Amino acid sequence: NPGGALAGGSLTAPLLTAPLDVTVTSSSGGSDTEPVRLVGTDFSNLAVTAVASASPTTAIPGQPVILSSAGSTGDITDYLWEQLSGTAVTITDANLAIATFTAPALTGDLLFQLTVTGAAETDSASVTVQVTAGQVPVADAGLDQDAIVGETVTLDGSGSTFASTYQWTQISGGPLVTITDANQAIATFTMQVVTATPLVFELATGNGSVTTTDTVAITQVADDITVTRAELRTRSGQLRVEGFVDVFTVPNVVSIYEGDGLPGRSGALIGTATVDPIDGTFAFRLTGVTLSNDTVDIVTSRGGFFDEALLNVRR
């Protein structure tokens, strides 16, 4: 009952502004998604419109180029990328929304056509990529970023021009991180608790014998800890530590360690408390605790550290 009409009433077709898809999933983990076809005079087909783009639009021999249909609209069922003119290249994923090819050795213009197909119509658009030689690569490592400990950081060098090779290297800051896809335009790493801020990465881009570089700095988002209560009752051995942290929009856990009286170090782990994701507060309570001194160290999973919090010792 698409229109929600009662028996004996009239049927009103729903207003559709975007394609409908149905996904079927099996108990074994398989799945398939197909567009819904609306048939009948009460339904109007969503017109398809093709929009073709390329990145970059000016390339050097050997440089990867992305063909994208991201701007296309309507109830699209099929995509087809074809080369209309210029030195022949091999298009990878020519029947997908995003395709790729490698710029050929010969310079000149390459013309590509995107054809999108809907329920009962097609539309086409074209895009030109110019292949040019003798251009010096320009490295662009992207804007400096702030990052939360534990999150994935994206190093984006896609703004570089005339580059056929890419190499990301960490040149300063610690600790040393593992860069995934370090030889691609876009690379990633997991943000660590830094000992020297910021972490600085260098992107080297090249084409043949010419190489240029650019750098980007990644600074850890500070997770400051404020302690509102730190109390030990010696008679029951009840330890209570309460406060709030700065980073709580992502999961964060506070760990309480026995203080050892030395700066920057922690004794045995006493226990943990989960930070409230709404207001950043935490509350830790445990009985039967015995401590060798009257301090605790407080550490968060997002890089926060409160050294030697003094306990209010009561009977």
Coordinates of N, CA and C in Angstrom, one line a residue, residues 64-302:
P64 N 48.6 8.3 -12.2 CA 47.2 7.7 -12.1 C 46.2 8.8 -12.2
V65 N 45.1 8.6 -12.9 CA 44.0 9.5 -13.1 C 42.7 8.9 -12.7
I66 N 41.9 9.6 -11.9 CA 40.6 9.1 -11.4 C 39.5 9.7 -12.3
L67 N 38.6 8.9 -12.8 CA 37.4 9.3 -13.5 C 36.2 9.1 -12.6
S68 N 35.5 10.2 -12.3 CA 34.4 10.1 -11.3 C 33.1 10.5 -11.8
S69 N 32.0 9.8 -11.4 CA 30.6 10.2 -11.7 C 29.9 10.7 -10.5
A70 N 30.7 11.3 -9.6 CA 30.1 11.7 -8.3 C 28.9 12.6 -8.4
G71 N 28.9 13.5 -9.4 CA 27.9 14.5 -9.5 C 26.6 14.0 -10.2
S72 N 26.7 12.7 -10.7 CA 25.5 12.2 -11.5 C 24.3 12.0 -10.5
T73 N 23.1 12.1 -11.1 CA 21.9 12.0 -10.2 C 20.9 11.1 -10.9
G74 N 19.9 10.7 -10.1 CA 18.8 9.9 -10.7 C 18.9 8.4 -10.3
D75 N 17.9 7.6 -10.8 CA 17.9 6.2 -10.4 C 18.8 5.4 -11.4
I76 N 20.1 5.5 -11.1 CA 21.1 5.0 -12.1 C 21.3 3.5 -11.8
T77 N 21.3 2.7 -12.8 CA 21.5 1.2 -12.7 C 22.8 0.8 -13.2
D78 N 23.3 1.5 -14.2 CA 24.6 1.1 -14.9 C 25.4 2.3 -15.2
Y79 N 26.8 2.1 -15.2 CA 27.7 3.1 -15.6 C 28.6 2.5 -16.7
L80 N 29.1 3.4 -17.6 CA 30.0 2.9 -18.6 C 30.9 4.1 -19.0
W81 N 32.3 3.9 -18.8 CA 33.3 4.8 -19.2 C 33.9 4.3 -20.5
E82 N 34.0 5.2 -21.5 CA 34.6 4.9 -22.8 C 35.6 6.0 -23.2
Q83 N 36.7 5.7 -23.9 CA 37.6 6.7 -24.4 C 37.2 7.0 -25.8
L84 N 37.0 8.3 -26.1 CA 36.5 8.7 -27.4 C 37.7 9.1 -28.3
S85 N 38.7 9.7 -27.7 CA 39.8 10.1 -28.6 C 41.1 10.2 -27.8
G86 N 42.3 10.4 -28.5 CA 43.6 10.5 -27.8 C 44.3 9.1 -27.8
T87 N 45.5 9.1 -27.3 CA 46.3 7.9 -27.2 C 45.5 6.9 -26.3
A88 N 45.3 5.7 -26.8 CA 44.5 4.7 -26.1 C 45.1 4.3 -24.8
V89 N 44.2 4.2 -23.8 CA 44.6 3.8 -22.4 C 43.7 2.7 -22.0
T90 N 44.1 2.0 -21.0 CA 43.3 0.9 -20.4 C 42.5 1.5 -19.2
I91 N 41.2 1.5 -19.3 CA 40.3 2.0 -18.2 C 40.0 0.9 -17.2
T92 N 40.4 1.0 -16.0 CA 40.1 0.0 -14.9 C 38.7 0.4 -14.3
D93 N 37.9 -0.7 -14.1 CA 36.5 -0.5 -13.5 C 35.7 0.4 -14.4
A94 N 35.7 0.2 -15.7 CA 35.0 1.0 -16.7 C 33.5 1.0 -16.5
N95 N 33.0 0.0 -15.8 CA 31.5 -0.1 -15.6 C 31.1 0.2 -14.2
L96 N 32.0 1.0 -13.5 CA 31.7 1.4 -12.1 C 31.6 3.0 -12.1
A97 N 31.0 3.5 -11.0 CA 30.9 4.9 -10.8 C 32.2 5.6 -10.8
I98 N 33.3 5.0 -10.3 CA 34.6 5.6 -10.3 C 35.6 4.6 -11.0
A99 N 36.2 5.1 -12.0 CA 37.2 4.3 -12.8 C 38.6 5.0 -12.8
T100 N 39.6 4.3 -13.2 CA 40.9 4.9 -13.2 C 41.7 4.5 -14.5
F101 N 42.7 5.2 -14.8 CA 43.6 4.8 -15.9 C 45.0 5.5 -15.6
T102 N 46.0 5.1 -16.3 CA 47.3 5.7 -16.1 C 47.6 6.5 -17.4
A103 N 48.1 7.7 -17.2 CA 48.4 8.6 -18.3 C 49.5 8.0 -19.2
P104 N 49.3 8.0 -20.5 CA 50.2 7.4 -21.4 C 51.5 8.2 -21.6
A105 N 52.5 7.6 -22.3 CA 53.7 8.3 -22.5 C 53.6 9.4 -23.5
L106 N 52.7 9.3 -24.5 CA 52.5 10.4 -25.5 C 51.7 11.5 -24.9
T107 N 52.0 12.7 -25.2 CA 51.3 13.9 -24.6 C 50.1 14.2 -25.6
G108 N 49.1 15.0 -25.0 CA 48.0 15.3 -25.8 C 46.7 15.2 -25.0
D109 N 45.6 15.5 -25.6 CA 44.3 15.5 -24.9 C 43.7 14.1 -25.0
L110 N 43.1 13.6 -23.9 CA 42.3 12.3 -23.9 C 40.9 12.7 -23.6
L111 N 40.0 12.2 -24.4 CA 38.5 12.5 -24.2 C 37.8 11.3 -23.8
F112 N 37.1 11.4 -22.6 CA 36.4 10.2 -22.1 C 34.9 10.6 -22.0
Q113 N 34.0 9.5 -22.2 CA 32.6 9.7 -22.1 C 32.0 8.8 -21.0
L114 N 31.2 9.4 -20.2 CA 30.5 8.6 -19.2 C 29.0 8.5 -19.6
T115 N 28.5 7.2 -19.6 CA 27.1 7.0 -20.0 C 26.4 6.3 -18.7
V116 N 25.4 7.0 -18.2 CA 24.6 6.4 -17.1 C 23.3 5.9 -17.6
T117 N 22.8 4.8 -17.1 CA 21.6 4.2 -17.5 C 20.6 4.1 -16.4
G118 N 19.3 4.5 -16.7 CA 18.3 4.4 -15.7 C 17.2 3.4 -16.1
A119 N 16.0 3.5 -15.5 CA 15.0 2.5 -15.8 C 14.6 2.4 -17.2
A120 N 14.5 3.6 -17.9 CA 14.1 3.7 -19.3 C 14.8 4.7 -20.1
E121 N 16.0 5.2 -19.6 CA 16.7 6.2 -20.3 C 18.1 6.2 -20.0
T122 N 18.9 6.9 -20.8 CA 20.3 7.1 -20.6 C 20.7 8.5 -20.8
D123 N 21.9 8.9 -20.2 CA 22.4 10.2 -20.4 C 23.9 10.1 -20.4
S124 N 24.6 11.0 -21.1 CA 26.0 11.0 -21.3 C 26.7 12.3 -21.0
A125 N 27.9 12.3 -20.6 CA 28.7 13.5 -20.3 C 30.2 13.1 -20.6
S126 N 31.0 14.1 -20.9 CA 32.4 13.9 -21.3 C 33.3 14.7 -20.4
V127 N 34.5 14.3 -20.4 CA 35.6 15.0 -19.6 C 36.9 14.8 -20.4
T128 N 37.7 15.9 -20.4 CA 39.0 15.8 -21.1 C 40.1 15.9 -20.1
V129 N 41.1 15.0 -20.3 CA 42.3 15.0 -19.5 C 43.5 15.3 -20.4
Q130 N 44.3 16.3 -20.1 CA 45.4 16.7 -20.9 C 46.7 16.1 -20.3
V131 N 47.4 15.4 -21.2 CA 48.7 14.8 -20.8 C 49.8 15.7 -21.3
T132 N 50.7 16.1 -20.4 CA 51.7 17.1 -20.7 C 53.0 16.6 -20.1
A133 N 54.1 16.9 -20.8 CA 55.4 16.5 -20.3 C 56.2 17.6 -19.8
G134 N 57.3 17.4 -19.1 CA 58.2 18.4 -18.7 C 57.7 19.2 -17.6
Q135 N 56.7 18.8 -16.8 CA 56.2 19.5 -15.7 C 56.9 19.1 -14.4
V136 N 57.2 20.0 -13.6 CA 57.8 19.7 -12.3 C 56.7 19.3 -11.3
P137 N 56.9 18.2 -10.6 CA 55.8 17.8 -9.7 C 55.8 18.8 -8.5
V138 N 54.6 19.1 -8.0 CA 54.4 20.0 -6.9 C 53.7 19.2 -5.8
A139 N 54.4 18.9 -4.7 CA 53.9 18.2 -3.5 C 53.0 19.0 -2.7
D140 N 51.9 18.4 -2.3 CA 50.9 19.1 -1.4 C 50.5 18.1 -0.3
A141 N 51.0 18.2 0.9 CA 50.8 17.3 2.0 C 49.5 17.6 2.7
G142 N 48.7 18.6 2.3 CA 47.5 18.9 3.0 C 47.7 19.9 4.2
L143 N 46.6 20.2 4.8 CA 46.6 21.1 5.9 C 47.0 20.4 7.2
D144 N 47.6 21.2 8.1 CA 47.9 20.6 9.5 C 46.6 20.2 10.2
Q145 N 46.8 19.2 11.0 CA 45.6 18.6 11.7 C 45.8 18.5 13.2
D146 N 44.7 18.4 13.9 CA 44.6 17.9 15.3 C 44.0 16.6 15.3
A147 N 44.5 15.7 16.2 CA 44.0 14.3 16.2 C 43.9 13.8 17.6
I148 N 42.9 13.0 17.9 CA 42.6 12.4 19.1 C 43.4 11.0 19.2
V149 N 44.0 10.7 20.3 CA 44.7 9.5 20.5 C 43.8 8.3 20.2
G150 N 44.3 7.4 19.3 CA 43.5 6.2 19.0 C 42.8 6.3 17.7
E151 N 42.6 7.5 17.2 CA 41.8 7.6 15.9 C 42.7 7.5 14.7
T152 N 42.1 7.1 13.6 CA 42.8 7.0 12.3 C 43.0 8.4 11.7
V153 N 44.2 8.7 11.4 CA 44.6 10.0 10.8 C 44.8 9.8 9.3
T154 N 44.2 10.6 8.4 CA 44.4 10.5 7.0 C 45.4 11.6 6.5
L155 N 46.5 11.1 5.9 CA 47.5 12.0 5.3 C 47.1 12.1 3.8
D156 N 46.7 13.3 3.3 CA 46.1 13.5 2.0 C 47.0 14.3 1.1
G157 N 47.6 13.6 0.2 CA 48.5 14.3 -0.8 C 47.8 14.4 -2.2
S158 N 46.5 14.2 -2.2 CA 45.8 14.2 -3.5 C 45.8 15.6 -4.2
G159 N 46.2 16.6 -3.4 CA 46.3 18.0 -4.0 C 47.6 18.2 -4.8
S160 N 48.5 17.2 -4.7 CA 49.7 17.3 -5.5 C 49.5 17.3 -7.0
T161 N 50.3 17.9 -7.7 CA 50.2 18.0 -9.2 C 51.4 17.5 -9.9
F162 N 51.2 16.9 -11.1 CA 52.2 16.4 -11.9 C 53.1 15.3 -11.2
A163 N 52.5 14.5 -10.4 CA 53.2 13.5 -9.6 C 52.8 12.1 -10.1
S164 N 53.8 11.3 -10.3 CA 53.5 9.9 -10.6 C 53.9 8.9 -9.5
T165 N 54.7 9.4 -8.5 CA 55.1 8.6 -7.4 C 54.9 9.5 -6.1
Y166 N 54.6 8.7 -5.0 CA 54.4 9.4 -3.7 C 55.1 8.6 -2.6
Q167 N 55.6 9.3 -1.6 CA 56.2 8.6 -0.5 C 56.1 9.5 0.8
W168 N 55.4 8.9 1.8 CA 55.2 9.6 3.1 C 56.2 9.0 4.0
T169 N 56.9 10.0 4.8 CA 57.9 9.6 5.8 C 57.6 10.5 7.0
Q170 N 57.7 9.9 8.2 CA 57.6 10.7 9.5 C 59.0 11.2 9.7
I171 N 59.2 12.5 9.8 CA 60.5 13.1 9.9 C 60.8 13.7 11.3
S172 N 59.7 13.9 12.2 CA 60.0 14.4 13.5 C 58.8 14.1 14.4
G173 N 59.0 14.2 15.7 CA 58.0 13.9 16.7 C 58.0 12.4 17.0
G174 N 57.5 12.1 18.2 CA 57.5 10.7 18.6 C 56.2 10.3 19.3
P175 N 55.9 9.0 19.3 CA 56.7 7.9 18.9 C 56.6 7.8 17.3
L176 N 57.4 6.9 16.8 CA 57.4 6.6 15.4 C 56.2 5.7 15.1
V177 N 55.3 6.1 14.1 CA 54.1 5.4 13.8 C 54.2 4.6 12.6
T178 N 53.3 3.7 12.4 CA 53.3 2.8 11.2 C 52.3 3.5 10.2
I179 N 52.9 3.8 9.0 CA 52.1 4.5 8.0 C 51.6 3.4 7.0
T180 N 50.3 3.4 6.8 CA 49.7 2.5 5.9 C 49.5 3.2 4.5
D181 N 49.9 2.4 3.4 CA 49.9 3.0 2.1 C 50.8 4.2 2.0
A182 N 52.0 4.0 2.5 CA 53.0 5.2 2.6 C 53.4 5.6 1.2
N183 N 53.2 4.7 0.2 CA 53.6 5.0 -1.2 C 52.5 5.4 -2.1
Q184 N 51.4 5.8 -1.4 CA 50.2 6.3 -2.2 C 49.9 7.8 -1.9
A185 N 49.1 8.4 -2.7 CA 48.7 9.8 -2.5 C 48.0 10.0 -1.1
I186 N 47.2 9.0 -0.7 CA 46.5 9.1 0.5 C 46.9 7.9 1.4
A187 N 47.5 8.3 2.6 CA 48.0 7.3 3.5 C 47.3 7.5 4.9
T188 N 47.4 6.5 5.8 CA 46.8 6.6 7.1 C 47.7 6.1 8.2
F189 N 47.5 6.5 9.4 CA 48.2 6.0 10.6 C 47.3 6.2 11.8
T190 N 47.5 5.4 12.9 CA 46.8 5.6 14.1 C 47.5 6.5 15.0
M191 N 46.8 7.5 15.5 CA 47.4 8.5 16.4 C 47.8 7.9 17.7
Q192 N 49.0 8.2 18.2 CA 49.6 7.6 19.4 C 49.7 8.8 20.5
V193 N 49.9 8.4 21.7 CA 50.3 9.4 22.7 C 51.6 9.9 22.4
V194 N 51.7 11.2 22.1 CA 53.0 11.8 21.6 C 53.9 12.2 22.8
T195 N 55.2 12.0 22.6 CA 56.2 12.5 23.5 C 56.8 13.8 23.0
A196 N 56.6 14.0 21.7 CA 57.1 15.3 21.2 C 56.1 15.8 20.2
T197 N 55.5 16.9 20.4 CA 54.4 17.4 19.6 C 54.9 18.6 18.7
P198 N 54.5 18.6 17.5 CA 53.6 17.7 16.8 C 54.4 16.5 16.1
L199 N 53.6 15.6 15.5 CA 54.2 14.6 14.6 C 54.3 15.3 13.2
V200 N 55.4 15.3 12.6 CA 55.6 15.9 11.3 C 55.9 14.9 10.2
F201 N 55.1 14.9 9.1 CA 55.3 14.0 8.0 C 55.7 14.7 6.8
E202 N 56.5 14.1 6.0 CA 57.0 14.7 4.7 C 56.4 13.8 3.6
L203 N 55.9 14.5 2.6 CA 55.4 13.9 1.4 C 56.4 14.2 0.2
A204 N 57.0 13.2 -0.4 CA 57.9 13.4 -1.5 C 57.1 12.9 -2.8
T205 N 57.0 13.8 -3.8 CA 56.3 13.4 -5.0 C 57.4 13.5 -6.1
G206 N 57.2 12.7 -7.1 CA 58.2 12.7 -8.2 C 57.6 12.3 -9.5
N207 N 58.3 12.6 -10.6 CA 58.0 12.1 -11.9 C 59.3 12.0 -12.7
G208 N 59.8 10.8 -12.8 CA 61.1 10.6 -13.4 C 62.2 11.0 -12.4
S209 N 63.1 11.9 -12.7 CA 64.3 12.2 -11.9 C 64.0 13.4 -11.0
V210 N 62.8 14.1 -11.1 CA 62.5 15.3 -10.3 C 61.7 14.9 -9.2
T211 N 62.0 15.4 -8.0 CA 61.3 15.2 -6.7 C 61.1 16.5 -6.0
T212 N 59.9 16.7 -5.5 CA 59.6 17.8 -4.6 C 58.9 17.3 -3.3
T213 N 59.0 18.1 -2.3 CA 58.5 17.7 -1.0 C 57.6 18.8 -0.3
D214 N 56.8 18.3 0.6 CA 56.0 19.2 1.4 C 55.8 18.5 2.8
T215 N 55.4 19.2 3.8 CA 55.3 18.6 5.1 C 53.9 19.0 5.7
V216 N 53.4 18.1 6.6 CA 52.2 18.4 7.4 C 52.4 18.0 8.8
A217 N 51.9 18.8 9.7 CA 52.0 18.5 11.2 C 50.7 18.0 11.8
I218 N 50.8 17.0 12.6 CA 49.7 16.4 13.3 C 49.9 16.6 14.8
T219 N 49.0 17.3 15.4 CA 49.1 17.6 16.8 C 48.1 16.9 17.6
Q220 N 48.5 16.3 18.7 CA 47.6 15.5 19.6 C 46.6 16.4 20.3
V221 N 45.3 16.1 20.2 CA 44.3 16.8 21.0 C 44.6 16.5 22.5
A222 N 44.8 17.6 23.2 CA 45.1 17.4 24.7 C 43.9 16.9 25.4
D223 N 44.1 15.9 26.2 CA 43.1 15.3 27.1 C 43.5 15.7 28.5
D224 N 43.0 16.9 29.0 CA 43.4 17.4 30.3 C 42.4 16.8 31.3
I225 N 43.0 16.4 32.5 CA 42.2 15.8 33.5 C 42.0 16.7 34.7
T226 N 40.8 16.9 35.1 CA 40.5 17.7 36.3 C 40.0 16.8 37.4
V227 N 40.7 16.8 38.6 CA 40.3 15.9 39.7 C 39.4 16.8 40.7
T228 N 38.2 16.3 40.9 CA 37.3 17.0 41.9 C 37.2 16.3 43.2
R229 N 37.6 15.0 43.2 CA 37.7 14.3 44.5 C 38.7 13.2 44.4
A230 N 39.5 13.1 45.4 CA 40.5 12.0 45.6 C 40.6 11.7 47.0
E231 N 40.0 10.6 47.5 CA 39.9 10.4 48.9 C 40.1 8.9 49.2
L232 N 40.8 8.7 50.3 CA 41.0 7.3 50.8 C 40.6 7.2 52.3
R233 N 39.7 6.3 52.5 CA 39.2 6.1 53.9 C 40.0 4.8 54.4
T234 N 40.8 5.1 55.4 CA 41.7 4.0 55.8 C 41.0 2.9 56.5
R235 N 39.9 3.2 57.3 CA 39.2 2.1 58.0 C 38.6 1.1 57.1
S236 N 38.0 1.5 56.0 CA 37.3 0.6 55.1 C 38.2 0.3 53.8
G237 N 39.2 1.1 53.7 CA 40.1 0.9 52.5 C 39.4 1.4 51.2
Q238 N 38.4 2.3 51.4 CA 37.6 2.8 50.2 C 38.4 4.0 49.6
L239 N 38.6 3.7 48.3 CA 39.3 4.8 47.5 C 38.2 5.4 46.5
R240 N 38.1 6.7 46.5 CA 37.2 7.4 45.6 C 38.0 8.4 44.8
V241 N 37.9 8.4 43.5 CA 38.5 9.3 42.6 C 37.5 9.8 41.6
E242 N 37.2 11.1 41.6 CA 36.2 11.6 40.6 C 36.8 12.9 39.9
G243 N 36.2 13.2 38.8 CA 36.6 14.4 38.0 C 36.1 14.4 36.7
F244 N 36.7 15.1 35.7 CA 36.3 15.1 34.4 C 37.5 15.3 33.4
V245 N 37.2 15.0 32.2 CA 38.3 15.0 31.2 C 37.8 15.9 30.0
D246 N 38.8 16.3 29.1 CA 38.4 17.1 28.0 C 37.9 16.3 26.8
V247 N 38.4 15.1 26.6 CA 38.1 14.3 25.5 C 37.0 13.2 25.9
F248 N 35.8 13.4 25.4 CA 34.7 12.4 25.7 C 33.8 12.2 24.6
T249 N 34.0 12.9 23.4 CA 33.1 12.6 22.3 C 33.4 11.3 21.6
V250 N 34.5 10.7 22.0 CA 34.9 9.3 21.6 C 35.1 8.5 22.9
P251 N 35.0 7.1 22.8 CA 35.1 6.3 24.0 C 36.5 6.6 24.7
N252 N 36.4 6.8 26.1 CA 37.6 7.2 26.8 C 37.5 6.4 28.2
V253 N 38.6 5.9 28.6 CA 38.6 5.1 29.9 C 39.7 5.7 30.8
V254 N 39.4 5.9 32.0 CA 40.3 6.4 33.0 C 40.9 5.2 33.8
S255 N 42.2 5.2 33.9 CA 42.9 4.1 34.7 C 43.5 4.8 35.9
I256 N 43.3 4.2 37.1 CA 43.9 4.7 38.4 C 45.0 3.8 38.8
Y257 N 46.2 4.4 39.0 CA 47.4 3.6 39.4 C 47.8 4.1 40.7
E258 N 48.5 3.3 41.5 CA 49.1 3.7 42.7 C 50.3 4.6 42.5
G259 N 50.3 5.7 43.1 CA 51.4 6.6 42.9 C 52.7 6.1 43.5
D260 N 53.8 6.4 42.8 CA 55.1 5.9 43.3 C 56.0 7.0 43.8
G261 N 55.5 8.2 43.8 CA 56.3 9.3 44.2 C 57.3 9.9 43.2
L262 N 57.3 9.3 42.0 CA 58.3 9.7 41.0 C 57.6 10.3 39.8
P263 N 58.0 11.5 39.3 CA 57.4 12.2 38.2 C 57.3 11.3 37.0
G264 N 56.1 11.3 36.4 CA 55.9 10.6 35.1 C 55.9 9.1 35.2
R265 N 55.8 8.5 36.3 CA 55.8 7.0 36.4 C 54.6 6.6 37.2
S266 N 54.2 5.4 37.1 CA 53.0 4.9 37.8 C 53.3 3.5 38.4
G267 N 52.7 3.3 39.6 CA 52.8 2.0 40.3 C 51.8 1.0 39.7
A268 N 51.3 0.1 40.6 CA 50.4 -0.9 40.2 C 49.0 -0.4 39.8
L269 N 48.4 -1.0 38.8 CA 47.0 -0.6 38.4 C 46.0 -0.9 39.5
I270 N 45.2 0.0 39.9 CA 44.2 -0.2 40.9 C 42.8 -0.6 40.3
G271 N 42.5 0.2 39.2 CA 41.2 -0.1 38.6 C 40.9 1.0 37.5
T272 N 39.8 0.8 36.8 CA 39.4 1.7 35.7 C 38.0 2.2 35.9
A273 N 37.7 3.3 35.2 CA 36.4 3.9 35.1 C 36.1 4.4 33.7
T274 N 34.9 4.3 33.2 CA 34.5 4.7 31.9 C 34.1 6.2 32.0
V275 N 34.6 7.0 31.1 CA 34.2 8.4 31.0 C 32.8 8.5 30.5
D276 N 32.0 9.4 31.1 CA 30.6 9.7 30.6 C 30.7 10.4 29.3
P277 N 30.0 9.8 28.2 CA 30.2 10.4 26.9 C 29.3 11.7 26.7
I278 N 28.5 12.0 27.7 CA 27.7 13.2 27.6 C 28.4 14.4 28.2
D279 N 29.0 14.3 29.4 CA 29.6 15.5 30.0 C 31.1 15.3 30.4
G280 N 31.7 14.1 30.1 CA 33.1 13.9 30.3 C 33.5 13.6 31.7
T281 N 32.5 13.4 32.6 CA 32.8 13.1 34.0 C 33.2 11.6 34.2
F282 N 33.9 11.3 35.3 CA 34.2 9.9 35.6 C 34.1 9.8 37.2
A283 N 33.8 8.6 37.6 CA 33.8 8.4 39.1 C 34.3 6.9 39.4
F284 N 35.3 6.8 40.2 CA 35.9 5.5 40.5 C 35.7 5.3 42.0
R285 N 35.3 4.1 42.4 CA 35.1 3.8 43.8 C 35.5 2.3 44.0
L286 N 36.3 2.0 45.0 CA 36.7 0.7 45.3 C 37.1 0.5 46.8
T287 N 36.6 -0.5 47.4 CA 36.9 -0.8 48.8 C 38.0 -1.9 48.9
G288 N 38.6 -1.9 50.1 CA 39.7 -2.9 50.4 C 41.0 -2.5 49.7
V289 N 41.2 -1.2 49.5 CA 42.4 -0.8 48.9 C 43.5 -0.4 50.0
T290 N 44.7 -0.9 49.8 CA 45.8 -0.5 50.6 C 46.9 0.1 49.8
L291 N 47.4 1.3 50.2 CA 48.4 2.0 49.4 C 49.6 2.2 50.2
S292 N 50.8 2.3 49.5 CA 52.0 2.5 50.2 C 52.3 4.0 50.4
N293 N 51.6 4.8 49.7 CA 51.7 6.3 49.9 C 50.3 6.9 49.7
D294 N 50.2 8.2 49.7 CA 48.9 8.9 49.7 C 48.7 9.6 48.3
T295 N 49.2 9.0 47.2 CA 49.0 9.6 45.9 C 48.6 8.5 44.9
V296 N 47.9 9.0 43.9 CA 47.6 8.1 42.7 C 47.9 8.8 41.4
D297 N 48.2 8.0 40.4 CA 48.4 8.6 39.0 C 47.1 8.2 38.2
I298 N 46.7 9.2 37.4 CA 45.4 9.0 36.7 C 45.8 9.1 35.2
V299 N 45.4 8.1 34.4 CA 45.8 8.0 33.0 C 44.5 7.7 32.2
T300 N 44.4 8.4 31.0 CA 43.2 8.1 30.2 C 43.7 7.4 28.9
S301 N 42.8 6.7 28.3 CA 43.1 6.0 27.1 C 43.3 6.9 25.9
R302 N 42.9 8.2 26.1 CA 43.1 9.2 25.0 C 44.3 10.2 25.3

